[in-house]
Short mmCIF file of C-alpha atoms in Angstrom, two decimals:
data_model
loop_
_atom_site.label_atom_id
_atom_site.label_comp_id
_atom_site.label_asym_id
_atom_site.label_seq_id
_atom_site.Cartn_x
_atom_site.Cartn_y
_atom_site.Cartn_z
CA MET A 1 6.82 0.16 19.43
CA LEU A 2 8.05 0.39 23.04
CA ALA A 3 5.23 -1.88 24.21
CA GLY A 4 6.15 -4.43 21.55
CA ASP A 5 9.81 -4.37 22.56
CA LEU A 6 8.90 -4.81 26.22
CA ALA A 7 6.63 -7.74 25.38
CA LEU A 8 9.40 -9.34 23.30
CA ALA A 9 11.91 -8.81 26.11
CA GLY A 10 9.50 -10.39 28.60
CA VAL A 11 9.13 -13.52 26.49
CA LEU A 12 12.90 -13.82 26.00
CA VAL A 13 13.52 -13.32 29.73
CA LEU A 14 11.09 -16.10 30.65
CA ILE A 15 12.70 -18.52 28.19
CA GLY A 16 16.17 -17.48 29.37
CA LEU A 17 15.31 -18.11 33.01
CA GLY A 18 14.24 -21.62 32.07
CA VAL A 19 17.54 -22.20 30.27
CA GLU A 20 19.51 -20.89 33.26
CA ASP A 21 17.59 -23.16 35.60
CA ILE A 22 18.40 -26.22 33.46
CA ASP A 23 22.08 -25.17 33.42
CA ASN A 24 22.06 -24.79 37.23
CA GLY A 25 22.75 -21.07 36.95
CA SER A 26 23.02 -18.96 40.07
CA ALA A 27 20.53 -16.24 41.02
CA ALA A 28 23.08 -13.58 40.10
CA ARG A 29 23.54 -15.07 36.64
CA MET A 30 19.78 -15.26 36.11
CA LEU A 31 19.44 -11.60 37.07
CA ALA A 32 22.31 -10.62 34.76
CA SER A 33 20.72 -12.56 31.88
CA ALA A 34 17.34 -10.85 32.40
CA VAL A 35 18.89 -7.37 32.57
CA ALA A 36 21.02 -8.02 29.49
CA VAL A 37 18.00 -9.22 27.48
CA VAL A 38 15.88 -6.19 28.40
CA VAL A 39 18.64 -3.64 27.74
CA LEU A 40 19.70 -5.14 24.41
CA THR A 41 16.11 -5.47 23.21
CA LEU A 42 15.30 -1.84 24.00
CA LEU A 43 18.50 -0.48 22.45
CA ARG A 44 18.59 -2.65 19.30
CA ARG A 45 16.81 -0.09 17.11
CA ARG A 46 18.94 2.88 18.17
CA LEU A 47 22.32 1.08 18.36
CA PRO A 48 22.17 -1.88 15.97
CA VAL A 49 25.94 -2.40 15.64
CA SER A 50 26.76 -2.05 19.35
CA THR A 51 23.91 -4.30 20.48
CA LEU A 52 24.85 -6.94 17.86
CA VAL A 53 28.43 -7.10 19.13
CA ALA A 54 27.35 -6.95 22.78
CA GLY A 55 24.79 -9.71 22.22
CA SER A 56 27.49 -11.95 20.75
CA VAL A 57 29.59 -11.49 23.90
CA VAL A 58 26.69 -11.88 26.33
CA GLY A 59 25.44 -15.05 24.66
CA VAL A 60 28.76 -16.80 25.32
CA TYR A 61 28.83 -16.21 29.08
CA LEU A 62 25.08 -16.02 29.86
CA PRO A 63 23.15 -18.99 28.38
CA GLY A 64 19.87 -17.38 29.41
CA ALA A 65 20.47 -14.47 27.01
CA PHE A 66 21.41 -16.42 23.88
CA LEU A 67 17.94 -16.08 22.23
CA VAL A 68 18.25 -12.29 22.13
CA ALA A 69 20.61 -12.79 19.20
CA ILE A 70 17.61 -13.37 16.89
CA PRO A 71 15.99 -9.89 17.27
CA LEU A 72 19.46 -8.31 17.39
CA GLY A 73 20.34 -9.88 14.03
CA TRP A 74 16.98 -8.78 12.56
CA SER A 75 17.43 -5.16 13.67
CA ALA A 76 21.07 -5.05 12.58
CA GLY A 77 20.27 -6.39 9.11
CA ARG A 78 17.55 -3.80 8.61
CA ARG A 79 19.04 -0.72 10.23
CA ILE A 80 22.76 -0.82 9.51
CA VAL A 81 23.35 1.52 6.56
CA GLY A 82 25.73 0.33 3.87
CA VAL A 83 26.66 -3.17 2.76
CA GLY A 84 30.28 -2.82 3.86
CA ARG A 85 29.37 -1.59 7.31
CA ALA A 86 26.82 -4.39 7.76
CA LEU A 87 29.29 -7.02 6.57
CA GLY A 88 31.94 -5.69 8.96
CA ALA A 89 29.52 -5.68 11.90
CA PHE A 90 28.33 -9.25 11.31
CA THR A 91 31.87 -10.52 10.67
CA GLY A 92 33.20 -8.88 13.82
CA ALA A 93 30.35 -10.24 15.92
CA PHE A 94 30.91 -13.73 14.48
CA ALA A 95 34.66 -13.66 15.12
CA LEU A 96 34.16 -12.37 18.64
CA ALA A 97 31.55 -15.03 19.45
CA VAL A 98 33.73 -17.88 18.12
CA VAL A 99 36.92 -16.69 19.82
CA LEU A 100 35.25 -16.16 23.18
CA SER A 101 33.54 -19.59 22.95
CA VAL A 102 36.88 -21.28 22.25
CA VAL A 103 38.58 -19.40 25.09
CA LYS A 104 35.79 -20.27 27.51
CA GLU A 105 35.81 -23.99 26.61
CA TRP A 106 39.56 -24.31 26.01
CA SER A 107 40.03 -26.43 29.09
CA GLN A 108 37.62 -28.99 27.64
CA GLY A 109 39.98 -29.56 24.71
CA ARG A 110 37.34 -29.69 21.96
CA ALA A 111 38.18 -26.57 19.98
CA VAL A 112 37.08 -27.91 16.57
CA LEU A 113 33.69 -28.98 17.85
CA ILE A 114 33.21 -25.62 19.58
CA VAL A 115 34.09 -23.66 16.42
CA VAL A 116 31.70 -25.72 14.28
CA PHE A 117 28.84 -25.48 16.76
CA SER A 118 29.36 -21.73 17.31
CA ALA A 119 29.44 -21.07 13.57
CA LEU A 120 26.21 -23.01 13.00
CA MET A 121 24.44 -21.25 15.85
CA PHE A 122 25.55 -17.81 14.64
CA LEU A 123 24.44 -18.64 11.11
CA ALA A 124 20.98 -19.82 12.17
CA MET A 125 20.26 -17.23 14.88
CA VAL A 126 21.98 -14.07 13.62
CA VAL A 127 22.94 -14.21 9.95
CA MET A 128 19.69 -15.68 8.61
CA PRO A 129 17.39 -13.19 10.43
CA GLY A 130 19.73 -10.36 9.40
CA LEU A 131 19.60 -11.35 5.72
CA ALA A 132 15.81 -11.72 5.81
CA SER A 133 15.39 -8.35 7.51
CA ARG A 134 17.73 -6.59 5.11
CA TYR A 135 15.99 -8.02 2.05
CA TRP A 136 12.55 -7.09 3.41
CA SER A 137 13.70 -3.57 4.24
CA GLN A 138 15.24 -3.00 0.82
CA ARG A 139 12.18 -4.37 -0.94
CA HIS A 140 9.89 -2.16 1.15
CA THR A 141 12.06 0.88 0.39
CA LEU A 142 11.99 0.09 -3.32
CA LEU A 143 8.21 -0.26 -3.34
CA ARG A 144 7.83 3.02 -1.45
CA ALA A 145 10.10 4.77 -3.97
CA LEU A 146 8.07 3.33 -6.84
CA GLN A 147 4.84 4.53 -5.23
CA GLU A 148 6.24 8.03 -4.72
CA ARG A 149 7.44 8.14 -8.31
CA ASN A 150 4.05 6.91 -9.49
CA ALA A 151 2.30 9.62 -7.46
CA GLN A 152 4.63 12.24 -8.92
CA LEU A 153 3.93 11.04 -12.45
CA LEU A 154 0.19 11.16 -11.78
CA ARG A 155 0.47 14.71 -10.46
CA GLU A 156 2.47 15.77 -13.48
CA ARG A 157 0.01 14.08 -15.82
CA ALA A 158 -2.89 15.83 -14.07
CA MET A 159 -1.11 19.17 -14.41
CA VAL A 160 -0.45 18.62 -18.12
CA ALA A 161 -4.04 17.54 -18.71
CA GLY A 162 -5.31 20.53 -16.75
CA GLN A 163 -3.20 22.92 -18.79
CA ALA A 164 -4.41 21.30 -22.02
CA ARG A 165 -8.04 21.62 -20.91
CA LEU A 166 -7.48 25.24 -19.91
CA ARG A 167 -5.98 26.08 -23.31
CA GLU A 168 -8.86 24.35 -25.10
CA ARG A 169 -11.42 26.15 -22.96
CA GLN A 170 -9.77 29.46 -23.68
CA ARG A 171 -9.83 28.71 -27.39
CA ILE A 172 -13.52 27.77 -27.29
CA ALA A 173 -14.33 30.83 -25.20
CA GLN A 174 -12.53 33.09 -27.66
CA ASP A 175 -14.36 31.52 -30.63
CA MET A 176 -17.73 31.89 -28.91
CA HIS A 177 -17.01 35.48 -28.00
CA ASP A 178 -15.83 36.43 -31.48
CA SER A 179 -18.72 34.72 -33.35
CA LEU A 180 -21.82 34.60 -31.16
CA GLY A 181 -21.01 37.81 -29.33
CA HIS A 182 -20.76 39.74 -32.54
CA GLN A 183 -24.03 38.34 -33.91
CA LEU A 184 -25.92 38.96 -30.68
CA ALA A 185 -24.59 42.50 -30.48
CA LEU A 186 -25.83 43.17 -34.03
CA ILE A 187 -29.26 41.74 -33.16
CA SER A 188 -29.45 43.95 -30.07
CA VAL A 189 -28.42 47.10 -31.96
CA HIS A 190 -30.80 46.53 -34.88
CA THR A 191 -33.77 45.60 -32.72
CA GLY A 192 -33.09 48.62 -30.52
CA ALA A 193 -33.12 50.92 -33.55
CA LEU A 194 -36.21 49.19 -34.96
CA GLU A 195 -38.05 49.56 -31.65
CA VAL A 196 -38.04 53.38 -31.91
CA ASP A 197 -38.99 53.41 -35.59
CA PRO A 198 -42.17 55.61 -35.83
CA VAL A 199 -43.48 53.56 -38.73
CA LEU A 200 -44.11 50.46 -36.52
CA THR A 201 -47.35 49.92 -34.70
CA ASP A 202 -47.48 49.42 -30.94
CA ARG A 203 -47.96 45.68 -31.40
CA GLN A 204 -44.92 45.44 -33.63
CA ARG A 205 -42.91 47.67 -31.35
CA GLU A 206 -43.76 45.36 -28.39
CA ALA A 207 -42.64 42.29 -30.33
CA VAL A 208 -39.38 43.98 -31.30
CA GLY A 209 -38.83 44.87 -27.64
CA VAL A 210 -39.19 41.21 -26.72
CA LEU A 211 -36.53 40.35 -29.31
CA ARG A 212 -34.20 42.98 -27.93
CA GLN A 213 -34.62 41.75 -24.36
CA ALA A 214 -33.99 38.18 -25.53
CA SER A 215 -30.78 39.23 -27.27
CA VAL A 216 -29.62 41.11 -24.16
CA ALA A 217 -30.35 38.08 -21.96
CA ALA A 218 -28.54 35.84 -24.44
CA MET A 219 -25.54 38.15 -24.32
CA HIS A 220 -25.47 37.93 -20.51
CA GLU A 221 -25.59 34.13 -20.60
CA LEU A 222 -22.90 34.02 -23.26
CA ARG A 223 -20.69 36.22 -21.11
CA GLU A 224 -21.15 33.88 -18.13
CA VAL A 225 -20.37 30.79 -20.22
CA VAL A 226 -17.28 32.44 -21.68
CA GLY A 227 -16.13 33.39 -18.18
CA ILE A 228 -16.58 29.83 -16.90
CA LEU A 229 -14.74 28.37 -19.88
CA ARG A 230 -11.88 30.82 -19.59
CA ASP A 231 -11.38 31.14 -15.85
CA GLY A 232 -13.55 28.46 -14.27
CA VAL A 233 -15.76 31.06 -12.55
CA GLU A 234 -18.81 32.98 -13.61
CA ALA A 235 -18.07 36.29 -15.24
CA PRO A 236 -19.38 39.32 -13.33
CA LEU A 237 -22.09 41.38 -14.93
CA PRO A 238 -21.89 45.14 -15.31
CA VAL A 239 -23.99 46.99 -12.77
CA GLU A 240 -25.78 49.08 -15.37
CA GLU A 241 -27.02 46.07 -17.32
CA ALA A 242 -30.16 44.19 -16.42
CA GLN A 243 -29.66 40.93 -14.54
CA PRO A 244 -30.60 37.80 -16.48
CA ALA A 245 -33.62 35.80 -15.47
CA ALA A 246 -33.09 33.20 -12.75
CA ARG A 247 -32.08 29.94 -14.41
CA GLY A 248 -34.09 27.56 -12.25
CA VAL A 249 -37.65 26.49 -11.65
CA ALA A 250 -38.40 30.04 -10.53
CA GLY A 251 -37.26 31.31 -13.91
CA ILE A 252 -39.67 29.15 -15.92
CA ALA A 253 -42.48 31.65 -15.27
CA GLY A 254 -40.28 34.35 -16.81
CA ILE A 255 -39.66 32.52 -20.08
CA VAL A 256 -43.37 31.65 -20.28
CA GLU A 257 -44.26 35.31 -19.86
CA SER A 258 -41.73 36.27 -22.52
CA ALA A 259 -43.34 33.79 -24.89
CA ARG A 260 -46.77 35.27 -24.23
CA SER A 261 -45.43 38.74 -24.90
CA ALA A 262 -44.22 37.52 -28.29
CA GLY A 263 -47.74 36.40 -29.14
CA THR A 264 -47.49 32.68 -28.34
CA ASP A 265 -50.36 30.96 -26.52
CA VAL A 266 -48.56 29.45 -23.48
CA ARG A 267 -50.13 28.23 -20.25
CA LEU A 268 -48.20 27.38 -17.06
CA THR A 269 -49.72 25.08 -14.44
CA THR A 270 -48.30 23.77 -11.17
CA ALA A 271 -49.46 20.66 -9.29
CA GLY A 272 -48.40 19.34 -5.90
CA GLN A 273 -46.54 20.93 -3.02
CA PRO A 274 -43.49 22.84 -4.30
CA ARG A 275 -40.23 21.49 -2.92
CA PRO A 276 -36.68 22.83 -3.24
CA LEU A 277 -34.28 21.15 -5.65
CA VAL A 278 -30.51 21.06 -5.59
CA ALA A 279 -28.80 23.51 -7.90
CA ALA A 280 -28.01 21.00 -10.66
CA CYS A 281 -31.60 19.67 -10.81
CA ASP A 282 -33.04 23.20 -10.57
CA HIS A 283 -30.93 24.35 -13.50
CA ALA A 284 -31.79 21.21 -15.50
CA ALA A 285 -35.54 21.91 -15.07
CA TYR A 286 -35.07 25.42 -16.42
CA ARG A 287 -33.10 24.20 -19.43
CA ILE A 288 -35.70 21.50 -20.25
CA ALA A 289 -38.48 24.10 -20.29
CA GLN A 290 -36.39 26.57 -22.27
CA GLU A 291 -35.33 24.06 -24.94
CA ALA A 292 -38.86 22.60 -25.30
CA LEU A 293 -40.37 26.07 -25.76
CA THR A 294 -37.69 26.93 -28.31
CA ASN A 295 -38.48 23.74 -30.27
CA ALA A 296 -42.18 24.59 -30.17
CA TYR A 297 -41.48 28.09 -31.57
CA LYS A 298 -39.40 26.68 -34.39
CA HIS A 299 -41.33 23.56 -35.41
CA ALA A 300 -44.95 24.42 -34.54
CA PRO A 301 -45.42 28.18 -34.83
CA GLY A 302 -48.82 29.37 -33.65
CA ALA A 303 -49.67 26.14 -31.81
CA PRO A 304 -50.82 26.45 -28.18
CA ILE A 305 -48.27 25.28 -25.62
CA THR A 306 -48.80 23.94 -22.11
CA VAL A 307 -46.06 23.94 -19.47
CA GLU A 308 -46.78 21.82 -16.41
CA LEU A 309 -44.73 21.45 -13.23
CA ARG A 310 -45.78 18.44 -11.12
CA TYR A 311 -44.18 17.99 -7.68
CA GLU A 312 -44.52 14.28 -7.02
CA ASP A 313 -43.35 12.28 -4.00
CA ASP A 314 -39.84 11.54 -5.22
CA SER A 315 -39.29 13.75 -8.25
CA LEU A 316 -40.27 16.85 -10.18
CA VAL A 317 -41.90 16.35 -13.58
CA VAL A 318 -41.46 19.16 -16.12
CA GLU A 319 -43.77 18.57 -19.08
CA ILE A 320 -44.07 20.78 -22.16
CA ALA A 321 -46.56 19.87 -24.89
CA ASN A 322 -47.78 21.71 -27.98
CA GLY A 323 -50.50 20.99 -30.48
CA PRO A 324 -50.04 20.68 -34.23
CA ALA A 325 -48.76 23.71 -36.13
CA ALA A 326 -51.48 26.24 -36.94
CA GLY A 327 -50.03 26.81 -40.43
CA PRO A 328 -46.96 26.40 -42.56
CA GLY A 329 -43.62 27.34 -41.05
CA ALA A 330 -41.80 30.58 -41.77
CA GLY A 331 -39.14 28.78 -43.81
CA GLU A 332 -35.88 27.10 -42.99
CA VAL A 333 -35.46 26.40 -39.30
CA VAL A 334 -31.96 27.03 -37.89
CA SER A 335 -31.07 24.26 -35.42
CA GLY A 336 -27.90 22.78 -34.00
CA GLY A 337 -29.50 19.35 -33.81
CA GLN A 338 -28.20 18.70 -30.28
CA GLY A 339 -30.90 20.24 -28.10
CA LEU A 340 -32.78 17.11 -27.00
CA THR A 341 -29.57 15.08 -26.82
CA GLY A 342 -28.08 17.67 -24.49
CA LEU A 343 -31.22 17.63 -22.33
CA ARG A 344 -31.10 13.86 -21.96
CA GLU A 345 -27.43 14.01 -20.97
CA ARG A 346 -28.04 16.83 -18.50
CA ALA A 347 -30.91 14.94 -16.87
CA ARG A 348 -28.87 11.71 -16.69
CA LEU A 349 -26.05 13.46 -14.87
CA VAL A 350 -28.40 14.48 -12.04
CA GLY A 351 -30.11 11.10 -11.85
CA GLY A 352 -33.17 11.94 -13.97
CA MET A 353 -34.44 11.28 -17.46
CA VAL A 354 -36.06 13.09 -20.42
CA TYR A 355 -38.73 11.78 -22.79
CA ALA A 356 -39.45 13.42 -26.15
CA GLY A 357 -41.97 12.26 -28.75
CA THR A 358 -45.19 12.96 -30.57
CA ALA A 359 -48.35 13.61 -28.57
CA GLU A 360 -51.83 12.26 -29.14
CA GLY A 361 -53.73 14.22 -31.75
CA GLY A 362 -50.54 15.62 -33.21
CA GLY A 363 -47.99 17.96 -31.76
CA PHE A 364 -44.97 17.18 -29.65
CA ARG A 365 -44.34 16.41 -25.98
CA VAL A 366 -41.19 16.78 -23.88
CA ALA A 367 -41.19 15.53 -20.27
CA GLY A 368 -38.32 15.57 -17.78
CA VAL A 369 -38.22 13.64 -14.49
CA LEU A 370 -35.75 15.11 -12.00
CA PRO A 371 -35.04 13.83 -8.45
CA TYR A 372 -35.02 16.01 -5.34
CA GLY A 373 -31.91 14.28 -3.99
CA THR A 374 -28.38 15.66 -3.81
CA GLU A 375 -26.32 12.79 -5.29
CA PRO A 376 -25.56 12.79 -9.01
CA ALA A 377 -26.51 9.69 -10.93
CA GLY A 378 -24.04 6.87 -10.51
CA ALA A 379 -22.28 8.32 -7.47
CA GLU A 380 -23.39 5.54 -5.16
CA GLU A 381 -22.81 2.83 -7.73
CA ALA A 382 -19.41 4.15 -8.63
CA GLY A 383 -18.09 3.86 -5.11
CA PRO A 384 -14.74 5.13 -3.80
CA GLY A 385 -12.89 4.06 -6.91
CA ALA A 386 -14.87 6.37 -9.22
CA VAL A 387 -13.45 9.46 -10.82
CA ALA A 388 -15.30 12.39 -12.37
CA ASP A 389 -14.59 13.68 -15.82
CA ASP A 390 -14.75 17.35 -16.90
CA PHE A 391 -18.55 17.18 -17.35
CA GLY A 392 -19.25 15.69 -13.91
CA GLN A 393 -19.82 12.19 -15.20
CA GLN A 394 -18.97 9.38 -12.82
CA VAL A 395 -16.75 6.77 -14.39
CA GLN A 396 -16.01 3.53 -12.56
CA ALA A 397 -12.27 3.22 -12.09
CA ARG A 398 -10.58 0.10 -13.40
CA THR A 399 -9.38 -2.27 -10.76
CA LEU A 400 -6.54 -4.69 -11.00
CA SER A 401 -8.76 -7.26 -12.72
CA GLY A 402 -8.22 -5.61 -16.09
CA ASN A 403 -11.59 -3.99 -16.79
CA ALA A 404 -11.64 -0.98 -19.05
CA GLY A 405 -11.43 2.48 -17.53
CA PRO A 406 -8.98 4.63 -15.56
CA VAL A 407 -6.58 2.82 -13.25
CA ASP A 408 -7.51 2.75 -9.57
CA TRP A 409 -4.11 3.74 -8.21
CA ASP A 410 -5.31 3.52 -4.59
CA ALA A 411 -6.04 -0.16 -5.15
CA VAL A 412 -2.61 -0.56 -6.74
CA ASP A 413 -0.93 1.05 -3.72
CA ARG A 414 -2.89 -1.11 -1.31
CA LYS A 415 -1.95 -4.23 -3.23
CA LEU A 416 1.71 -3.22 -3.31
CA LEU A 417 1.82 -2.49 0.41
CA ASN A 418 -0.04 -5.67 1.34
CA GLY A 419 2.17 -7.62 -1.05
CA SER A 420 5.21 -6.03 0.57
CA ARG A 421 4.13 -7.03 4.07
CA VAL A 422 3.04 -10.53 3.11
CA GLY A 423 6.11 -11.01 0.94
CA GLY A 424 8.41 -9.84 3.75
CA VAL A 425 6.84 -12.18 6.29
CA THR A 426 6.85 -15.04 3.79
CA LEU A 427 10.48 -14.42 2.93
CA GLY A 428 11.47 -14.24 6.59
CA CYS A 429 9.66 -17.49 7.36
CA GLY A 430 11.19 -19.12 4.29
CA ILE A 431 14.71 -18.11 5.25
CA ALA A 432 14.14 -19.24 8.83
CA VAL A 433 12.86 -22.60 7.63
CA ALA A 434 15.83 -22.88 5.27
CA ALA A 435 18.20 -22.10 8.13
CA VAL A 436 16.60 -24.75 10.31
CA VAL A 437 16.76 -27.27 7.48
CA VAL A 438 20.44 -26.48 6.87
CA LEU A 439 21.14 -26.74 10.58
CA LEU A 440 19.36 -30.07 10.81
CA ILE A 441 21.28 -31.39 7.80
CA VAL A 442 24.59 -30.32 9.30
CA ILE A 443 23.67 -31.78 12.67
CA GLY A 444 22.56 -34.99 11.00
CA ALA A 445 25.83 -35.22 9.09
CA ALA A 446 27.75 -34.54 12.28
CA VAL A 447 25.81 -37.23 14.13
CA ALA A 448 26.45 -39.70 11.32
CA LEU A 449 30.14 -38.83 11.42
CA LEU A 450 30.25 -39.28 15.17
CA VAL A 451 28.42 -42.59 15.02
CA GLY A 452 30.85 -43.79 12.35
CA SER A 453 33.81 -42.79 14.46
CA VAL A 454 32.57 -44.43 17.66
CA SER A 455 34.41 -47.64 16.78
CA ASP A 456 37.65 -45.63 16.53
CA ALA A 457 37.17 -44.09 19.97
CA THR A 458 35.85 -46.80 22.31
CA ILE A 459 37.02 -50.07 23.86
CA GLY A 460 35.54 -52.44 26.37
CA ARG A 461 36.62 -53.12 29.92
CA ALA A 462 37.89 -56.58 29.03
CA GLU A 463 40.22 -55.19 26.37
CA TYR A 464 41.55 -52.65 28.85
CA ASP A 465 42.25 -55.33 31.43
CA GLU A 466 44.06 -57.62 28.95
CA ILE A 467 46.72 -55.03 28.17
CA GLN A 468 49.61 -55.00 30.62
CA VAL A 469 52.16 -52.29 31.43
CA GLY A 470 55.53 -53.03 29.83
CA GLU A 471 54.15 -54.42 26.56
CA PRO A 472 55.69 -53.03 23.37
CA GLU A 473 53.97 -49.92 22.08
CA SER A 474 53.47 -51.39 18.59
CA ALA A 475 51.75 -54.48 19.97
CA VAL A 476 49.46 -52.43 22.18
CA ARG A 477 48.52 -49.95 19.43
CA SER A 478 47.75 -52.78 17.04
CA ARG A 479 45.15 -54.09 19.49
CA LEU A 480 43.59 -50.66 20.21
CA PRO A 481 41.50 -48.28 18.03
CA SER A 482 43.29 -45.31 16.54
CA GLY A 483 41.42 -42.78 18.72
CA ASP A 484 41.80 -40.19 15.96
CA THR A 485 38.34 -38.59 16.34
CA ILE A 486 36.85 -35.48 17.92
CA LEU A 487 35.20 -37.73 20.52
CA THR A 488 38.56 -38.26 22.22
CA ASP A 489 39.98 -34.79 21.64
CA GLY A 490 41.52 -33.55 24.91
CA LEU A 491 40.49 -36.53 27.03
CA ASP A 492 44.10 -37.46 27.80
CA ARG A 493 44.62 -34.16 29.68
CA LYS A 494 41.56 -34.51 31.90
CA GLY A 495 42.90 -37.34 34.02
CA PRO A 496 45.93 -37.82 36.29
CA PRO A 497 49.21 -36.10 35.30
CA ILE A 498 50.88 -37.56 32.24
CA PRO A 499 54.30 -39.18 32.91
CA ARG A 500 57.18 -36.96 31.85
CA GLY A 501 58.21 -37.55 28.25
CA ALA A 502 55.33 -39.93 27.55
CA SER A 503 52.67 -39.75 24.81
CA CYS A 504 49.19 -40.96 25.66
CA LEU A 505 46.20 -42.44 23.85
CA ALA A 506 42.81 -41.76 25.49
CA LEU A 507 39.76 -43.84 24.55
CA LEU A 508 36.14 -43.89 25.75
CA ALA A 509 34.84 -46.80 27.75
CA GLU A 510 31.94 -48.65 26.18
CA GLY A 511 28.72 -48.01 28.12
CA GLY A 512 30.47 -45.88 30.71
CA GLY A 513 29.95 -42.35 31.92
CA ASP A 514 26.96 -40.15 32.79
CA TRP A 515 25.28 -37.28 30.96
CA ASP A 516 27.87 -34.83 32.32
CA SER A 517 31.01 -37.04 32.35
CA ASP A 518 32.85 -39.65 30.28
CA SER A 519 34.61 -42.85 31.37
CA VAL A 520 38.12 -42.79 29.90
CA PHE A 521 40.84 -45.44 29.44
CA ARG A 522 44.27 -43.86 28.95
CA PHE A 523 47.44 -45.59 27.71
CA CYS A 524 50.79 -43.77 27.95
CA PHE A 525 53.88 -44.83 26.00
CA LYS A 526 57.56 -44.00 26.45
CA ASP A 527 60.68 -45.42 24.78
CA GLY A 528 58.56 -47.87 22.74
CA LYS A 529 56.80 -49.41 25.74
CA LEU A 530 53.52 -48.99 27.63
CA VAL A 531 54.55 -47.28 30.83
CA GLU A 532 51.13 -46.50 32.34
CA LYS A 533 47.43 -47.13 31.93
CA GLN A 534 44.71 -45.25 33.77
CA ALA A 535 40.88 -45.41 34.07
CA TYR A 536 39.12 -42.22 35.22
CA GLU A 537 36.04 -40.03 34.80
CA ALA A 538 36.39 -36.85 32.69
CA LYS A 539 33.93 -33.97 33.07
CA GLN A 540 32.38 -32.84 29.81
#
C-alpha cells in the first residue's frame, strides 16, 4: 500500500512539475507543489477529511498540485463514515475552493467565469471520484456481509444436518443392539450349553464350537458397528473377551479355516507377490471373501469352494468359486438380499469392481478387483469442487452453470468477489467518462455562448477612430455594441484611471491582443457626453 501511494505521488509530482513549468512557476513553488502532493497522498487514507480540505486550498495557489484532488476525492468518498459527514466535508471543500479562487482572481474582474470554472473542475476531479469510490465501497461491504451471512447459514445447516445424522445413527444403533444383540446372545448361550452336552459326539461338539465362536465374533463386530454409529469411533472390546479376527486380507485365511472346521471343503491359494493395500481396499477384500463364502454355504451346501488371491501388477483379484450343490438345500435360506449389491458399492467406493455370476459347469463365481492405490474412486475426477457424503462417496459439486448437485459456494464467492472488483472498476470508469462528457458539454455550451457574444464585445479600429470625444452619449452608444458579456467583465478597470464621476464601456479590439493580454477600447461618459476614450492592453 505504501509503495503504491509513493508511486502515485511520484507520477503526480512529475505531471505537476510540468504544469508549473508551463505556468512559469518559480523553483520554490515547484518544491512546495511536490511536497504538498507527497504529503497529501500519503495522509489521504488516515485523514480523509483534512486532506480533502487541504487539497482544495493547495490546488488554488499551487497549480502543480491540482491533480492530487482526484485521489483525495476517491479516498474521502470511500473512507469518510456517514453520509452527513461526507456531504459536509465535500461541501466545505467546494465552498473553500470557490471562495479562494474568487479572492485570488478578484483583480481580474471575472468572478462569474471563475465560479463556473471552479465548480466544474471540482465536480469532475473531486465529486465524481468520491461518488464512484463511495458506491464501490458500499457495494463491496454489502457483498462481504452477504458472504459472511451465507457462510453462517451454511455452518448452521451443517450443524443441523450433523445433529440429525447423529440422532438417526443413535436410533439405528439402538435398534441393532436391541434386536441383533439379543439374538446373537441367545445363539451364544445355547451353543455353549450344547457344546458340553455329553450326548453329542466329538464331531458334533466341534461343529457346535465353531457356531459358538462365530456368534461371539459376530457379537464383537456388532458392538464395533454400534459404537461407530453411536459415537463415530470404534467401541472398545472387553479385555477378557477374545479379539475378533483381522478384517483384511490377512483375515481371509481365518474365515477359510473356520469354514473347514465346519466341514466345508474350502481351498485357499495365493498367486503373485503379496503387496500391502490401503485400509479401505484391505477391508473390502475381506468382506468380498466373507460374503461369497456365506452365499456358498447358503445356496450350495456341500459344494467344494476355492478362494484365490491374485496379486497382479495394478490390482488385487479376490476370486471365490463353488461347484454345484452336492444335494438339496436344508430348507428356506434366510437372506437380506443386499449382500452382492453392498459388495459392488463397497468396491466402487475404493476404485474397484465386483463380478458375480454362474461359473462353467454349474456353481457360482464372485470376483473382486481392488486397486493398490490410496485415492478413492472419483476423487481425481471430482476435483476441488467435490464434496463427500456420509458414505464416502464423491459427488461433483454444482457450479454456477446450473447442473444438478450441491452448490459450489467457493465458486459463488469467487464470482461475487471478482464481480465486485470488476463492477467497481467499471463503475468508476463509467462515472469518470460521464464526468468528462458532462464537462465537455458544459465547455462546449460555454464556448458557443462566448462565440455568440463576441459581436456584443468587439469593435474594429476604424469604428474606434470615427468616434470623437464630446459626442452625445446616446449617439455613441447607438453605434457601439452593448458590451454586456463576460468577455468584457472588468476590462474597464484594467486601464488608466477612470475620470471622476464617469461611467465607462470597455470593448475588445478585433484581432488584437496576445495569448496573455487583451487589446481594449474604453469609452467613458459623463453628463450625457463622451468625455474620454482610451486604447490599452489589459493583462488576462
